[in-house]
Coordinates of C-alpha atoms in Angstrom, one line a residue:
M1 CA -45.9 -18.6 -49.3
E2 CA -42.4 -17.9 -50.7
Y3 CA -40.5 -14.6 -50.9
D4 CA -37.6 -13.3 -52.8
L5 CA -34.9 -13.0 -50.2
P6 CA -32.2 -10.7 -51.5
S7 CA -28.8 -10.4 -49.7
S8 CA -29.6 -6.8 -48.8
L9 CA -32.4 -8.2 -46.6
A10 CA -29.9 -10.4 -44.8
E11 CA -27.7 -7.4 -44.2
K12 CA -30.6 -5.4 -42.9
L13 CA -31.7 -8.2 -40.5
Q14 CA -28.1 -8.7 -39.3
S15 CA -27.8 -5.1 -38.4
K16 CA -31.2 -4.7 -36.8
K17 CA -31.4 -4.4 -33.0
F18 CA -34.2 -5.9 -31.0
P19 CA -35.8 -3.2 -28.8
V20 CA -38.4 -4.1 -26.2
S21 CA -41.0 -2.1 -28.2
T22 CA -40.6 -4.1 -31.4
S23 CA -43.6 -5.5 -33.2
I24 CA -44.2 -8.0 -36.0
W25 CA -44.1 -5.1 -38.5
E26 CA -40.4 -4.8 -37.8
F27 CA -40.2 -7.7 -40.3
D28 CA -42.6 -6.3 -42.9
E29 CA -40.3 -7.4 -45.8
L30 CA -41.2 -11.0 -44.8
L31 CA -44.9 -10.4 -44.5
P32 CA -47.6 -10.4 -47.3
V33 CA -49.0 -7.0 -46.5
K34 CA -47.9 -3.5 -47.3
T35 CA -47.1 -1.7 -44.1
E36 CA -49.4 1.3 -44.8
Y37 CA -52.4 -1.0 -44.5
S38 CA -51.3 -2.6 -41.2
V39 CA -54.0 -2.9 -38.6
T40 CA -51.9 -3.0 -35.4
M41 CA -52.4 -2.8 -31.7
G42 CA -48.7 -3.5 -30.7
E43 CA -48.7 -7.3 -31.4
G44 CA -45.3 -9.0 -31.2
G45 CA -42.2 -8.2 -29.2
T46 CA -43.2 -10.6 -26.4
P47 CA -40.6 -11.3 -23.7
L48 CA -38.4 -14.4 -23.4
L49 CA -38.5 -15.3 -19.7
S50 CA -36.2 -17.5 -17.8
L51 CA -38.1 -20.4 -16.1
D52 CA -35.9 -20.2 -13.0
Y53 CA -37.7 -22.7 -10.7
S54 CA -38.2 -25.2 -13.6
R55 CA -34.6 -24.9 -14.7
K56 CA -33.3 -26.0 -11.3
E57 CA -35.9 -28.7 -11.0
E58 CA -35.0 -30.2 -14.4
N59 CA -31.4 -29.2 -14.5
L60 CA -31.8 -27.3 -17.8
S61 CA -29.7 -24.1 -17.7
N62 CA -31.2 -22.5 -20.9
W63 CA -34.9 -23.1 -20.6
F64 CA -37.1 -20.1 -21.6
L65 CA -40.8 -19.3 -22.0
K66 CA -41.7 -17.2 -25.0
N67 CA -44.6 -15.4 -23.2
E68 CA -47.3 -14.8 -25.8
S69 CA -49.8 -14.2 -23.1
I70 CA -49.0 -10.5 -23.0
Q71 CA -50.3 -9.9 -26.6
P72 CA -53.1 -7.3 -27.0
T73 CA -55.8 -10.0 -26.7
G74 CA -53.8 -12.3 -24.5
A75 CA -52.7 -14.9 -27.1
F76 CA -50.3 -15.6 -29.9
K77 CA -53.2 -15.5 -32.4
D78 CA -52.8 -11.7 -32.5
R79 CA -49.8 -12.3 -34.9
P80 CA -51.7 -14.2 -37.6
L81 CA -54.9 -12.1 -37.2
A82 CA -53.1 -8.8 -37.4
V83 CA -51.7 -10.0 -40.8
A84 CA -54.9 -11.4 -42.0
V85 CA -57.1 -8.4 -41.2
S86 CA -54.4 -6.1 -42.6
F87 CA -54.5 -8.1 -45.8
A88 CA -58.3 -7.8 -45.9
K89 CA -58.1 -4.1 -45.4
E90 CA -55.5 -3.7 -48.2
H91 CA -57.7 -5.6 -50.6
Q92 CA -60.9 -3.9 -49.5
L93 CA -62.6 -7.1 -48.4
K94 CA -66.0 -6.7 -46.8
G95 CA -65.5 -8.7 -43.7
I96 CA -64.0 -11.7 -42.0
I97 CA -65.3 -15.1 -40.7
T98 CA -63.7 -17.7 -38.6
A99 CA -64.2 -21.0 -36.7
S100 CA -62.5 -21.0 -33.4
T101 CA -62.1 -22.7 -30.0
G102 CA -61.7 -19.2 -28.5
N103 CA -58.4 -17.4 -29.0
T104 CA -58.6 -16.9 -32.8
A105 CA -62.2 -15.6 -32.4
V106 CA -61.1 -13.1 -29.7
A107 CA -58.2 -11.9 -31.8
A108 CA -60.4 -11.7 -35.0
S109 CA -63.1 -9.8 -33.1
A110 CA -60.6 -7.2 -31.7
Y111 CA -58.7 -6.6 -35.0
A112 CA -62.0 -6.4 -37.0
A113 CA -63.2 -3.8 -34.5
K114 CA -59.9 -1.9 -34.9
S115 CA -60.3 -1.9 -38.6
G116 CA -64.0 -1.2 -38.6
M117 CA -64.7 -4.5 -40.4
Y118 CA -67.6 -7.0 -39.9
C119 CA -66.6 -10.2 -38.1
K120 CA -68.7 -13.4 -37.8
I121 CA -67.6 -16.3 -35.6
Y122 CA -68.7 -19.9 -35.2
V123 CA -67.5 -21.3 -31.9
P124 CA -68.2 -24.5 -30.0
Q125 CA -70.2 -24.0 -26.8
T126 CA -67.4 -25.6 -24.9
A127 CA -65.2 -22.5 -25.4
S128 CA -64.5 -20.8 -22.1
S129 CA -67.0 -18.3 -20.8
E130 CA -64.3 -15.6 -20.6
K131 CA -63.5 -16.0 -24.3
L132 CA -67.2 -15.9 -25.3
Q133 CA -67.7 -12.7 -23.3
L134 CA -64.7 -11.1 -25.0
M135 CA -66.0 -11.9 -28.5
H136 CA -69.3 -10.2 -27.6
V137 CA -67.6 -7.2 -26.0
Y138 CA -65.5 -6.6 -29.2
G139 CA -68.8 -6.5 -31.2
A140 CA -68.5 -9.7 -33.3
D141 CA -71.5 -11.6 -34.6
V142 CA -71.1 -14.8 -32.5
V143 CA -72.8 -18.1 -33.3
P144 CA -72.2 -20.9 -30.7
I145 CA -72.7 -24.4 -32.0
E146 CA -73.2 -27.7 -30.1
G147 CA -70.5 -29.5 -32.2
N148 CA -66.7 -29.5 -32.0
F149 CA -64.2 -27.3 -33.7
S150 CA -64.0 -29.5 -36.8
E151 CA -67.7 -29.0 -37.3
A152 CA -67.5 -25.3 -36.9
Y153 CA -64.7 -25.3 -39.5
H154 CA -66.9 -27.1 -42.0
I155 CA -69.7 -24.6 -41.5
V156 CA -67.4 -21.6 -41.9
K157 CA -65.7 -23.0 -45.0
E158 CA -69.0 -23.3 -46.8
E159 CA -70.4 -19.9 -45.5
A160 CA -67.2 -18.1 -46.5
V161 CA -67.7 -19.2 -50.1
K162 CA -71.4 -18.1 -50.1
T163 CA -70.9 -14.7 -48.3
Q164 CA -67.5 -13.8 -49.7
L165 CA -66.3 -13.1 -46.2
F166 CA -62.5 -13.7 -45.7
N167 CA -61.9 -16.9 -43.9
V168 CA -59.3 -16.3 -41.2
T169 CA -59.7 -19.7 -39.4
S170 CA -56.4 -20.6 -37.7
T171 CA -55.7 -23.8 -39.6
F172 CA -53.9 -23.9 -42.9
I173 CA -56.9 -22.7 -44.9
N174 CA -55.6 -19.1 -44.9
P175 CA -51.9 -18.9 -45.9
I176 CA -51.9 -15.2 -45.3
A177 CA -52.6 -15.5 -41.6
I178 CA -50.0 -18.2 -41.1
E179 CA -47.3 -15.8 -42.2
G180 CA -47.8 -13.9 -38.9
N181 CA -46.6 -16.9 -36.9
K182 CA -43.1 -16.7 -38.5
T183 CA -42.4 -13.6 -36.5
V184 CA -42.0 -15.7 -33.4
A185 CA -38.8 -17.2 -35.0
Y186 CA -37.3 -13.9 -35.9
E187 CA -37.8 -12.5 -32.4
L188 CA -36.3 -15.6 -30.8
W189 CA -33.3 -15.3 -33.0
Y190 CA -32.7 -11.7 -31.8
Q191 CA -33.5 -12.4 -28.2
L192 CA -31.0 -15.3 -28.2
Q193 CA -28.3 -13.1 -29.6
K194 CA -28.7 -14.5 -33.0
Q195 CA -28.7 -18.1 -31.9
V196 CA -31.2 -20.8 -32.9
P197 CA -32.8 -22.8 -30.1
D198 CA -32.1 -26.5 -30.0
W199 CA -35.7 -27.3 -29.2
I200 CA -39.0 -25.4 -29.5
V201 CA -42.1 -26.8 -27.8
V202 CA -45.4 -25.7 -29.1
P203 CA -49.0 -26.6 -28.1
I204 CA -50.8 -27.7 -31.3
G205 CA -54.3 -28.3 -32.6
A206 CA -53.8 -28.4 -36.4
G207 CA -50.3 -26.9 -36.0
P208 CA -50.0 -23.7 -38.0
L209 CA -48.0 -22.0 -35.2
L210 CA -45.4 -24.9 -35.1
I211 CA -45.1 -24.8 -38.9
G212 CA -44.9 -21.0 -39.0
V213 CA -42.1 -20.8 -36.4
Y214 CA -40.2 -23.5 -38.3
K215 CA -40.6 -21.6 -41.5
G216 CA -39.3 -18.5 -39.9
F217 CA -36.0 -20.3 -39.1
Q218 CA -35.9 -21.8 -42.5
E219 CA -36.0 -18.3 -44.0
L220 CA -33.2 -17.1 -41.7
K221 CA -31.2 -20.1 -42.9
Q222 CA -32.0 -19.3 -46.5
L223 CA -30.7 -15.8 -45.9
G224 CA -27.4 -17.2 -44.6
L225 CA -28.1 -15.9 -41.1
T226 CA -27.9 -19.3 -39.4
K227 CA -26.7 -22.8 -40.3
K228 CA -29.0 -24.8 -38.1
L229 CA -32.7 -25.4 -37.5
P230 CA -34.6 -26.1 -34.3
R231 CA -36.1 -29.4 -33.4
M232 CA -39.9 -28.9 -33.1
V233 CA -42.0 -30.5 -30.4
G234 CA -45.8 -30.7 -30.9
V235 CA -47.9 -31.0 -27.8
Q236 CA -51.5 -32.1 -27.5
A237 CA -53.9 -33.0 -24.8
E238 CA -54.1 -36.8 -24.3
N239 CA -57.9 -36.7 -24.8
V240 CA -57.6 -35.0 -28.3
S241 CA -54.3 -36.1 -29.8
P242 CA -54.6 -37.1 -33.5
I243 CA -51.2 -35.9 -34.4
V244 CA -49.4 -37.5 -31.5
Q245 CA -51.2 -40.7 -32.1
A246 CA -50.0 -40.8 -35.7
Y247 CA -46.4 -40.0 -34.6
R248 CA -46.4 -42.7 -32.0
E249 CA -47.8 -45.3 -34.4
G250 CA -45.2 -44.4 -37.1
S251 CA -48.0 -43.4 -39.5
A252 CA -47.3 -41.2 -42.5
K253 CA -50.7 -39.7 -42.3
V254 CA -52.9 -38.3 -39.5
S255 CA -56.5 -39.6 -39.2
G256 CA -59.4 -37.6 -37.7
W257 CA -59.9 -38.2 -34.0
D258 CA -63.1 -40.1 -33.2
K259 CA -62.7 -40.5 -29.4
G260 CA -64.4 -37.3 -28.2
T261 CA -63.1 -33.8 -27.5
G262 CA -63.4 -33.6 -23.7
T263 CA -60.3 -31.8 -22.4
S264 CA -59.6 -28.8 -20.3
A265 CA -57.1 -27.7 -22.9
V266 CA -59.9 -26.4 -25.1
G267 CA -57.5 -24.2 -27.2
I268 CA -55.8 -27.3 -28.7
A269 CA -58.9 -29.6 -28.8
D270 CA -59.0 -30.1 -32.6
P271 CA -60.0 -33.6 -33.7
L272 CA -59.1 -32.7 -37.4
T273 CA -62.1 -34.7 -38.4
N274 CA -62.8 -32.8 -41.7
Y275 CA -59.2 -31.9 -42.6
P276 CA -56.7 -34.6 -41.3
E277 CA -54.3 -33.5 -44.0
D278 CA -53.5 -30.4 -41.9
G279 CA -52.3 -32.7 -39.1
T280 CA -50.3 -34.7 -41.6
R281 CA -48.6 -31.5 -42.7
T282 CA -47.6 -30.7 -39.1
L283 CA -46.5 -34.3 -38.5
S284 CA -44.2 -34.1 -41.5
V285 CA -42.5 -30.9 -40.2
I286 CA -42.0 -32.5 -36.7
R287 CA -40.3 -35.4 -38.3
E288 CA -38.3 -33.3 -40.8
S289 CA -36.9 -31.3 -37.9
E290 CA -36.1 -34.5 -36.0
G291 CA -38.4 -33.4 -33.2
T292 CA -41.1 -35.3 -31.4
A293 CA -44.8 -35.2 -30.4
V294 CA -46.0 -35.5 -26.8
R295 CA -49.5 -35.8 -25.2
I296 CA -50.4 -34.6 -21.7
C297 CA -53.1 -36.1 -19.5
E298 CA -55.8 -34.0 -17.8
K299 CA -54.3 -34.2 -14.3
E300 CA -50.9 -33.0 -15.5
L301 CA -52.4 -30.1 -17.6
L302 CA -54.3 -28.7 -14.6
Q303 CA -51.4 -29.2 -12.2
E304 CA -48.9 -27.6 -14.5
R305 CA -51.0 -24.4 -14.8
K306 CA -51.1 -24.1 -11.0
D307 CA -47.3 -24.9 -10.7
I308 CA -46.2 -22.3 -13.3
A309 CA -48.4 -19.6 -11.6
S310 CA -47.3 -20.4 -8.0
K311 CA -43.6 -21.1 -8.8
E312 CA -42.8 -18.9 -11.8
G313 CA -45.4 -16.1 -11.3
I314 CA -46.8 -16.7 -14.8
L315 CA -50.5 -17.4 -15.4
L316 CA -51.0 -19.4 -18.6
E317 CA -54.1 -20.9 -20.0
I318 CA -54.2 -24.7 -19.8
S319 CA -53.3 -25.2 -23.4
A320 CA -50.2 -23.1 -23.0
A321 CA -49.1 -24.8 -19.9
A322 CA -48.8 -28.0 -21.9
A323 CA -45.6 -26.6 -23.5
V324 CA -44.0 -26.6 -20.1
T325 CA -45.1 -30.1 -19.0
A326 CA -43.9 -31.5 -22.4
V327 CA -40.3 -30.5 -21.7
K328 CA -40.4 -32.6 -18.5
K329 CA -41.7 -35.5 -20.6
I330 CA -38.8 -35.3 -23.1
R331 CA -36.1 -34.4 -20.5
G332 CA -34.2 -37.6 -21.3
S333 CA -33.6 -36.5 -24.8
L334 CA -32.2 -33.1 -23.8
Q335 CA -28.7 -32.0 -22.9
E336 CA -28.2 -29.7 -19.8
K337 CA -27.0 -26.8 -22.0
D338 CA -29.6 -27.1 -24.8
I339 CA -31.5 -24.0 -25.5
V340 CA -35.1 -25.0 -25.0
I341 CA -38.1 -22.7 -25.7
S342 CA -41.6 -23.4 -24.4
V343 CA -44.1 -21.2 -26.3
G344 CA -46.7 -19.9 -23.7
T345 CA -49.5 -19.4 -26.2
G346 CA -52.2 -17.7 -24.1
H347 CA -53.1 -16.0 -20.8
G348 CA -54.7 -17.9 -18.0
L349 CA -57.3 -15.3 -17.3
K350 CA -59.0 -16.4 -20.5
D351 CA -59.9 -19.8 -19.2
L352 CA -59.7 -19.5 -15.4
S353 CA -63.3 -20.8 -15.1
I354 CA -62.1 -24.2 -16.4
T355 CA -59.8 -24.8 -13.5
K356 CA -61.0 -27.8 -11.5

């Protein structure tokens, strides 16, 4: 989606302060929903934390964690789902439907409950027990399936057409929802005293968060508020890494992953089987930004979650911990003073049962 970006908006953003209590709706001029229809539970305004132990270990003086785990439902998905459900409310849609590995479903359930809207979810049985319980507690109509996320995606895409439920699946199928992800960029810009990070490291399945964050900085540049853009790093689990494989092979297009989906990082276990073009879109942005793509093995994923908790005091879900491990993987490409952001996408209490 594109917006008219008048100079008056640049002046407004330039003069805006960044209080701790801010939310995504501070940036309503850049969102596709009228504020009076916003369905909100305080999403956004997440802290930027210094990774003190990790900084010393890797000799990186400006390494931060954007801690999305303190969102209302414990994951960054509250940003896109708040926007999507608000849009559904504004346009008097009868309900929402989503495919999910867990976090999108939890956020969809919560925001649908807040708005009094019907919510139906198709989720692989491999989703964490904690996330499945949360969906039920929020009152969603939950349908577990034996297949993987791509198969759930296909089911939901067809059912959304038949039932006229608003498809809020967190891929690129819903451009309204993706707009919520841009707000991470705006917040980072303020939190860094109107600087742009050199590197932003994002765990990815299909990649809408990575693209949304990059788009947010592109809009700031279009407004004349910055001259540079960040280099984007996409991180996947080694066992399900179609985008990283295409990057490493130098391919222009991503192919669906046919090697299984067995990984503890369930939140990013997307084989892209039915929509590899989504992965290609993310791959192109990684390359456009002169970033890179990294995959993390199971042993490293599990160990990193423990290390961040025991050394930084931050409990992240396994998928989110990948954003910290990845920085160590690309350390040779970084300068000591580079501003590096790892996006901690979700809370560890949501998949603690997966720890081995």
